[in-house]
């Protein structure tokens, strides 16, 4: 398998898994003998710490794709609870953030990007909400396809990365809490046996707390921020209006002088 660690994969998939996997690697840290890394105890401890961090990074990279699976499964469930994806809700005439006139203007702008899109009317949305949502989802797909990447829409890309990170981390919340508890228990046993590993217990507790703080409401707020930023990009996608060309004033054609007038002018 070939891993393509672009910016989105690194921040939205690898980092959430690193938060989850790091306590598990820390749990093994107290039980790794420093002598196995170097004869000098201090050098061995340093190499052991570096090896632990590298191991956590490699483990997170290998497990980054399952992280997306956890996230998308959670996303589907949350969207059903929320009444649809926030980007789809934003395009509905009944969405509270825009009035109907503003919604119609936004629809018209998106339709200019792809004339094949069907834009539901207010009556169509009221008569068939599910069918209207399918049209809105198609409009969102067109926008996402034309705004993807950090080059032309960096702020929108950052919002999308932040959403992906929060979604995948929330999808792995039970696993993250479990690994944090394993790390804390391992550290507590090592402390009881006389090892100085308080930093390990503190790091595992911080990781578990961070996983718990990242809840569904925070994810929804981030999804709504992304949706607003996505629709703000519509004006940039539309072709710039052409400036009207200035018309030069018409000039009357010059009359060619008659032969007699030419002779008088030249004195012949």
GROMACS .gro file of C-alpha atoms in nm:
model
  268
    1UNK     CA    1   0.000   0.000   0.000
    2UNK     CA    2   0.130   0.345  -0.093
    3UNK     CA    3   0.071   0.624   0.159
    4UNK     CA    4   0.024   0.967   0.015
    5UNK     CA    5   0.086   1.198   0.309
    6UNK     CA    6  -0.046   1.525   0.175
    7UNK     CA    7  -0.146   1.803   0.408
    8UNK     CA    8  -0.504   1.685   0.447
    9UNK     CA    9  -0.406   1.324   0.518
   10UNK     CA   10  -0.146   1.429   0.772
   11UNK     CA   11  -0.364   1.672   0.966
   12UNK     CA   12  -0.709   1.516   0.933
   13UNK     CA   13  -0.620   1.146   0.952
   14UNK     CA   14  -0.273   1.087   1.093
   15UNK     CA   15  -0.292   1.343   1.376
   16UNK     CA   16  -0.621   1.211   1.522
   17UNK     CA   17  -0.482   0.860   1.522
   18UNK     CA   18  -0.161   0.990   1.680
   19UNK     CA   19  -0.365   1.136   1.967
   20UNK     CA   20  -0.529   0.797   2.014
   21UNK     CA   21  -0.221   0.578   1.964
   22UNK     CA   22   0.033   0.781   2.159
   23UNK     CA   23  -0.093   0.678   2.509
   24UNK     CA   24  -0.072   0.314   2.401
   25UNK     CA   25   0.293   0.358   2.307
   26UNK     CA   26   0.357   0.549   2.629
   27UNK     CA   27   0.212   0.256   2.820
   28UNK     CA   28   0.502   0.042   2.700
   29UNK     CA   29   0.767   0.306   2.768
   30UNK     CA   30   0.832   0.227   3.140
   31UNK     CA   31   0.890  -0.139   3.062
   32UNK     CA   32   1.150  -0.090   2.787
   33UNK     CA   33   1.500  -0.134   2.936
   34UNK     CA   34   1.728   0.159   2.861
   35UNK     CA   35   2.021  -0.083   2.835
   36UNK     CA   36   1.866  -0.225   2.520
   37UNK     CA   37   1.932   0.106   2.341
   38UNK     CA   38   2.275   0.209   2.470
   39UNK     CA   39   2.525   0.135   2.746
   40UNK     CA   40   2.507   0.489   2.882
   41UNK     CA   41   2.186   0.517   3.083
   42UNK     CA   42   2.116   0.877   2.980
   43UNK     CA   43   2.178   0.802   2.614
   44UNK     CA   44   1.961   0.496   2.642
   45UNK     CA   45   1.679   0.692   2.799
   46UNK     CA   46   1.699   0.953   2.521
   47UNK     CA   47   1.703   0.687   2.249
   48UNK     CA   48   1.413   0.511   2.417
   49UNK     CA   49   1.211   0.833   2.414
   50UNK     CA   50   1.290   0.898   2.048
   51UNK     CA   51   1.204   0.540   1.956
   52UNK     CA   52   0.876   0.568   2.143
   53UNK     CA   53   0.780   0.886   1.955
   54UNK     CA   54   0.881   0.737   1.622
   55UNK     CA   55   0.685   0.422   1.696
   56UNK     CA   56   0.374   0.624   1.775
   57UNK     CA   57   0.409   0.821   1.451
   58UNK     CA   58   0.453   0.508   1.239
   59UNK     CA   59   0.161   0.339   1.412
   60UNK     CA   60  -0.061   0.643   1.357
   61UNK     CA   61   0.035   0.659   0.989
   62UNK     CA   62  -0.046   0.293   0.933
   63UNK     CA   63  -0.382   0.333   1.105
   64UNK     CA   64  -0.475   0.666   0.944
   65UNK     CA   65  -0.712   0.511   0.691
   66UNK     CA   66  -0.918   0.324   0.954
   67UNK     CA   67  -0.942   0.662   1.127
   68UNK     CA   68  -1.133   0.796   0.827
   69UNK     CA   69  -1.365   0.495   0.841
   70UNK     CA   70  -1.451   0.567   1.204
   71UNK     CA   71  -1.512   0.930   1.114
   72UNK     CA   72  -1.739   0.873   0.816
   73UNK     CA   73  -1.953   0.624   1.009
   74UNK     CA   74  -2.002   0.878   1.284
   75UNK     CA   75  -2.071   1.151   1.027
   76UNK     CA   76  -2.358   0.957   0.871
   77UNK     CA   77  -2.522   0.905   1.210
   78UNK     CA   78  -2.479   1.267   1.318
   79UNK     CA   79  -2.618   1.403   0.992
   80UNK     CA   80  -2.933   1.198   1.045
   81UNK     CA   81  -2.964   1.340   1.397
   82UNK     CA   82  -2.898   1.696   1.276
   83UNK     CA   83  -3.150   1.675   0.993
   84UNK     CA   84  -2.893   1.663   0.714
   85UNK     CA   85  -2.544   1.788   0.643
   86UNK     CA   86  -2.495   2.151   0.750
   87UNK     CA   87  -2.403   2.246   0.392
   88UNK     CA   88  -2.730   2.096   0.266
   89UNK     CA   89  -2.931   2.268   0.537
   90UNK     CA   90  -2.774   2.602   0.443
   91UNK     CA   91  -2.926   2.582   0.093
   92UNK     CA   92  -3.281   2.520   0.213
   93UNK     CA   93  -3.530   2.805   0.187
   94UNK     CA   94  -3.637   2.734   0.544
   95UNK     CA   95  -3.285   2.773   0.684
   96UNK     CA   96  -3.295   3.051   0.946
   97UNK     CA   97  -2.965   3.216   0.853
   98UNK     CA   98  -3.080   3.346   0.512
   99UNK     CA   99  -3.415   3.478   0.400
  100UNK     CA  100  -3.579   3.338   0.089
  101UNK     CA  101  -3.455   3.614  -0.138
  102UNK     CA  102  -3.094   3.564  -0.029
  103UNK     CA  103  -3.131   3.187  -0.070
  104UNK     CA  104  -3.268   3.230  -0.422
  105UNK     CA  105  -2.976   3.456  -0.514
  106UNK     CA  106  -2.729   3.198  -0.382
  107UNK     CA  107  -2.904   2.923  -0.579
  108UNK     CA  108  -2.887   3.127  -0.898
  109UNK     CA  109  -2.514   3.190  -0.855
  110UNK     CA  110  -2.440   2.820  -0.805
  111UNK     CA  111  -2.655   2.730  -1.106
  112UNK     CA  112  -2.441   2.959  -1.322
  113UNK     CA  113  -2.143   2.737  -1.243
  114UNK     CA  114  -2.318   2.428  -1.382
  115UNK     CA  115  -2.631   2.481  -1.595
  116UNK     CA  116  -2.720   2.111  -1.560
  117UNK     CA  117  -2.805   2.163  -1.193
  118UNK     CA  118  -3.172   2.174  -1.104
  119UNK     CA  119  -3.257   2.448  -0.856
  120UNK     CA  120  -3.573   2.368  -0.658
  121UNK     CA  121  -3.831   2.636  -0.602
  122UNK     CA  122  -3.992   2.710  -0.266
  123UNK     CA  123  -4.298   2.510  -0.369
  124UNK     CA  124  -4.087   2.212  -0.482
  125UNK     CA  125  -3.897   2.210  -0.154
  126UNK     CA  126  -4.219   2.219   0.048
  127UNK     CA  127  -4.376   1.945  -0.164
  128UNK     CA  128  -4.070   1.714  -0.176
  129UNK     CA  129  -3.807   1.801   0.088
  130UNK     CA  130  -3.605   1.483   0.025
  131UNK     CA  131  -3.591   1.546  -0.349
  132UNK     CA  132  -3.488   1.907  -0.291
  133UNK     CA  133  -3.210   1.792  -0.059
  134UNK     CA  134  -3.075   1.569  -0.336
  135UNK     CA  135  -3.052   1.874  -0.561
  136UNK     CA  136  -2.877   2.070  -0.286
  137UNK     CA  137  -2.629   1.787  -0.234
  138UNK     CA  138  -2.546   1.799  -0.607
  139UNK     CA  139  -2.487   2.174  -0.577
  140UNK     CA  140  -2.253   2.117  -0.282
  141UNK     CA  141  -2.059   1.853  -0.477
  142UNK     CA  142  -2.006   2.096  -0.762
  143UNK     CA  143  -1.873   2.359  -0.523
  144UNK     CA  144  -1.644   2.118  -0.340
  145UNK     CA  145  -1.498   1.987  -0.665
  146UNK     CA  146  -1.414   2.340  -0.779
  147UNK     CA  147  -1.272   2.466  -0.451
  148UNK     CA  148  -1.064   2.169  -0.335
  149UNK     CA  149  -0.702   2.229  -0.243
  150UNK     CA  150  -0.499   2.481  -0.046
  151UNK     CA  151  -0.375   2.680  -0.344
  152UNK     CA  152  -0.675   2.888  -0.450
  153UNK     CA  153  -0.894   2.862  -0.140
  154UNK     CA  154  -0.656   2.825   0.157
  155UNK     CA  155  -0.902   2.941   0.425
  156UNK     CA  156  -1.170   2.702   0.303
  157UNK     CA  157  -0.915   2.421   0.294
  158UNK     CA  158  -0.812   2.493   0.653
  159UNK     CA  159  -1.175   2.475   0.766
  160UNK     CA  160  -1.213   2.142   0.588
  161UNK     CA  161  -0.896   2.003   0.748
  162UNK     CA  162  -1.016   2.113   1.091
  163UNK     CA  163  -1.351   1.945   1.031
  164UNK     CA  164  -1.183   1.622   0.918
  165UNK     CA  165  -0.959   1.620   1.226
  166UNK     CA  166  -1.249   1.672   1.467
  167UNK     CA  167  -1.473   1.421   1.288
  168UNK     CA  168  -1.215   1.142   1.283
  169UNK     CA  169  -1.107   1.206   1.642
  170UNK     CA  170  -1.467   1.202   1.761
  171UNK     CA  171  -1.527   0.880   1.570
  172UNK     CA  172  -1.244   0.719   1.767
  173UNK     CA  173  -1.348   0.862   2.103
  174UNK     CA  174  -1.411   0.523   2.274
  175UNK     CA  175  -1.076   0.395   2.150
  176UNK     CA  176  -0.901   0.714   2.260
  177UNK     CA  177  -1.044   0.694   2.611
  178UNK     CA  178  -0.944   0.328   2.634
  179UNK     CA  179  -0.583   0.388   2.527
  180UNK     CA  180  -0.552   0.679   2.767
  181UNK     CA  181  -0.670   0.460   3.055
  182UNK     CA  182  -0.422   0.188   2.956
  183UNK     CA  183  -0.139   0.441   2.956
  184UNK     CA  184  -0.242   0.584   3.293
  185UNK     CA  185  -0.271   0.239   3.453
  186UNK     CA  186   0.067   0.137   3.313
  187UNK     CA  187   0.224   0.455   3.447
  188UNK     CA  188   0.059   0.413   3.787
  189UNK     CA  189   0.197   0.060   3.819
  190UNK     CA  190   0.544   0.183   3.721
  191UNK     CA  191   0.523   0.461   3.981
  192UNK     CA  192   0.416   0.208   4.245
  193UNK     CA  193   0.726   0.003   4.158
  194UNK     CA  194   0.948   0.307   4.210
  195UNK     CA  195   0.993   0.441   3.855
  196UNK     CA  196   0.969   0.814   3.787
  197UNK     CA  197   0.711   0.824   3.507
  198UNK     CA  198   0.474   1.097   3.626
  199UNK     CA  199   0.505   1.276   3.289
  200UNK     CA  200   0.367   0.967   3.116
  201UNK     CA  201   0.060   0.961   3.339
  202UNK     CA  202   0.007   1.335   3.281
  203UNK     CA  203   0.038   1.301   2.902
  204UNK     CA  204  -0.205   1.011   2.890
  205UNK     CA  205  -0.454   1.201   3.106
  206UNK     CA  206  -0.422   1.508   2.881
  207UNK     CA  207  -0.481   1.297   2.570
  208UNK     CA  208  -0.791   1.140   2.721
  209UNK     CA  209  -0.927   1.477   2.830
  210UNK     CA  210  -0.869   1.624   2.483
  211UNK     CA  211  -1.059   1.336   2.326
  212UNK     CA  212  -1.351   1.387   2.565
  213UNK     CA  213  -1.367   1.764   2.513
  214UNK     CA  214  -1.400   1.723   2.135
  215UNK     CA  215  -1.774   1.651   2.132
  216UNK     CA  216  -2.056   1.647   1.874
  217UNK     CA  217  -2.148   2.012   1.935
  218UNK     CA  218  -1.793   2.127   1.859
  219UNK     CA  219  -1.797   1.918   1.542
  220UNK     CA  220  -2.128   2.070   1.433
  221UNK     CA  221  -2.000   2.423   1.486
  222UNK     CA  222  -1.696   2.343   1.274
  223UNK     CA  223  -1.915   2.192   1.001
  224UNK     CA  224  -2.126   2.509   0.995
  225UNK     CA  225  -1.813   2.725   0.969
  226UNK     CA  226  -1.699   2.519   0.674
  227UNK     CA  227  -2.039   2.547   0.505
  228UNK     CA  228  -2.039   2.927   0.534
  229UNK     CA  229  -1.687   2.948   0.397
  230UNK     CA  230  -1.781   2.716   0.110
  231UNK     CA  231  -2.071   2.933  -0.005
  232UNK     CA  232  -1.866   3.249   0.037
  233UNK     CA  233  -1.640   3.112  -0.237
  234UNK     CA  234  -1.917   3.117  -0.498
  235UNK     CA  235  -1.852   3.477  -0.601
  236UNK     CA  236  -1.485   3.397  -0.665
  237UNK     CA  237  -1.581   3.108  -0.892
  238UNK     CA  238  -1.811   3.316  -1.110
  239UNK     CA  239  -1.654   3.482  -1.415
  240UNK     CA  240  -1.578   3.848  -1.368
  241UNK     CA  241  -1.825   4.080  -1.544
  242UNK     CA  242  -1.684   4.232  -1.858
  243UNK     CA  243  -1.646   4.607  -1.860
  244UNK     CA  244  -1.847   4.779  -2.134
  245UNK     CA  245  -1.631   4.884  -2.427
  246UNK     CA  246  -1.610   5.258  -2.491
  247UNK     CA  247  -1.741   5.358  -2.835
  248UNK     CA  248  -1.533   5.608  -3.029
  249UNK     CA  249  -1.730   5.902  -3.165
  250UNK     CA  250  -1.819   5.865  -3.528
  251UNK     CA  251  -1.632   6.098  -3.763
  252UNK     CA  252  -1.767   6.215  -4.092
  253UNK     CA  253  -1.569   6.098  -4.394
  254UNK     CA  254  -1.348   6.366  -4.540
  255UNK     CA  255  -1.453   6.493  -4.880
  256UNK     CA  256  -1.194   6.468  -5.148
  257UNK     CA  257  -1.124   6.813  -5.297
  258UNK     CA  258  -1.240   6.867  -5.651
  259UNK     CA  259  -0.985   6.903  -5.929
  260UNK     CA  260  -1.051   7.277  -5.965
  261UNK     CA  261  -1.007   7.340  -5.590
  262UNK     CA  262  -0.685   7.144  -5.595
  263UNK     CA  263  -0.547   7.349  -5.883
  264UNK     CA  264  -0.634   7.675  -5.702
  265UNK     CA  265  -0.463   7.556  -5.387
  266UNK     CA  266  -0.142   7.461  -5.565
  267UNK     CA  267  -0.149   7.773  -5.781
  268UNK     CA  268  -0.134   7.582  -6.109
   0.00000   0.00000   0.00000
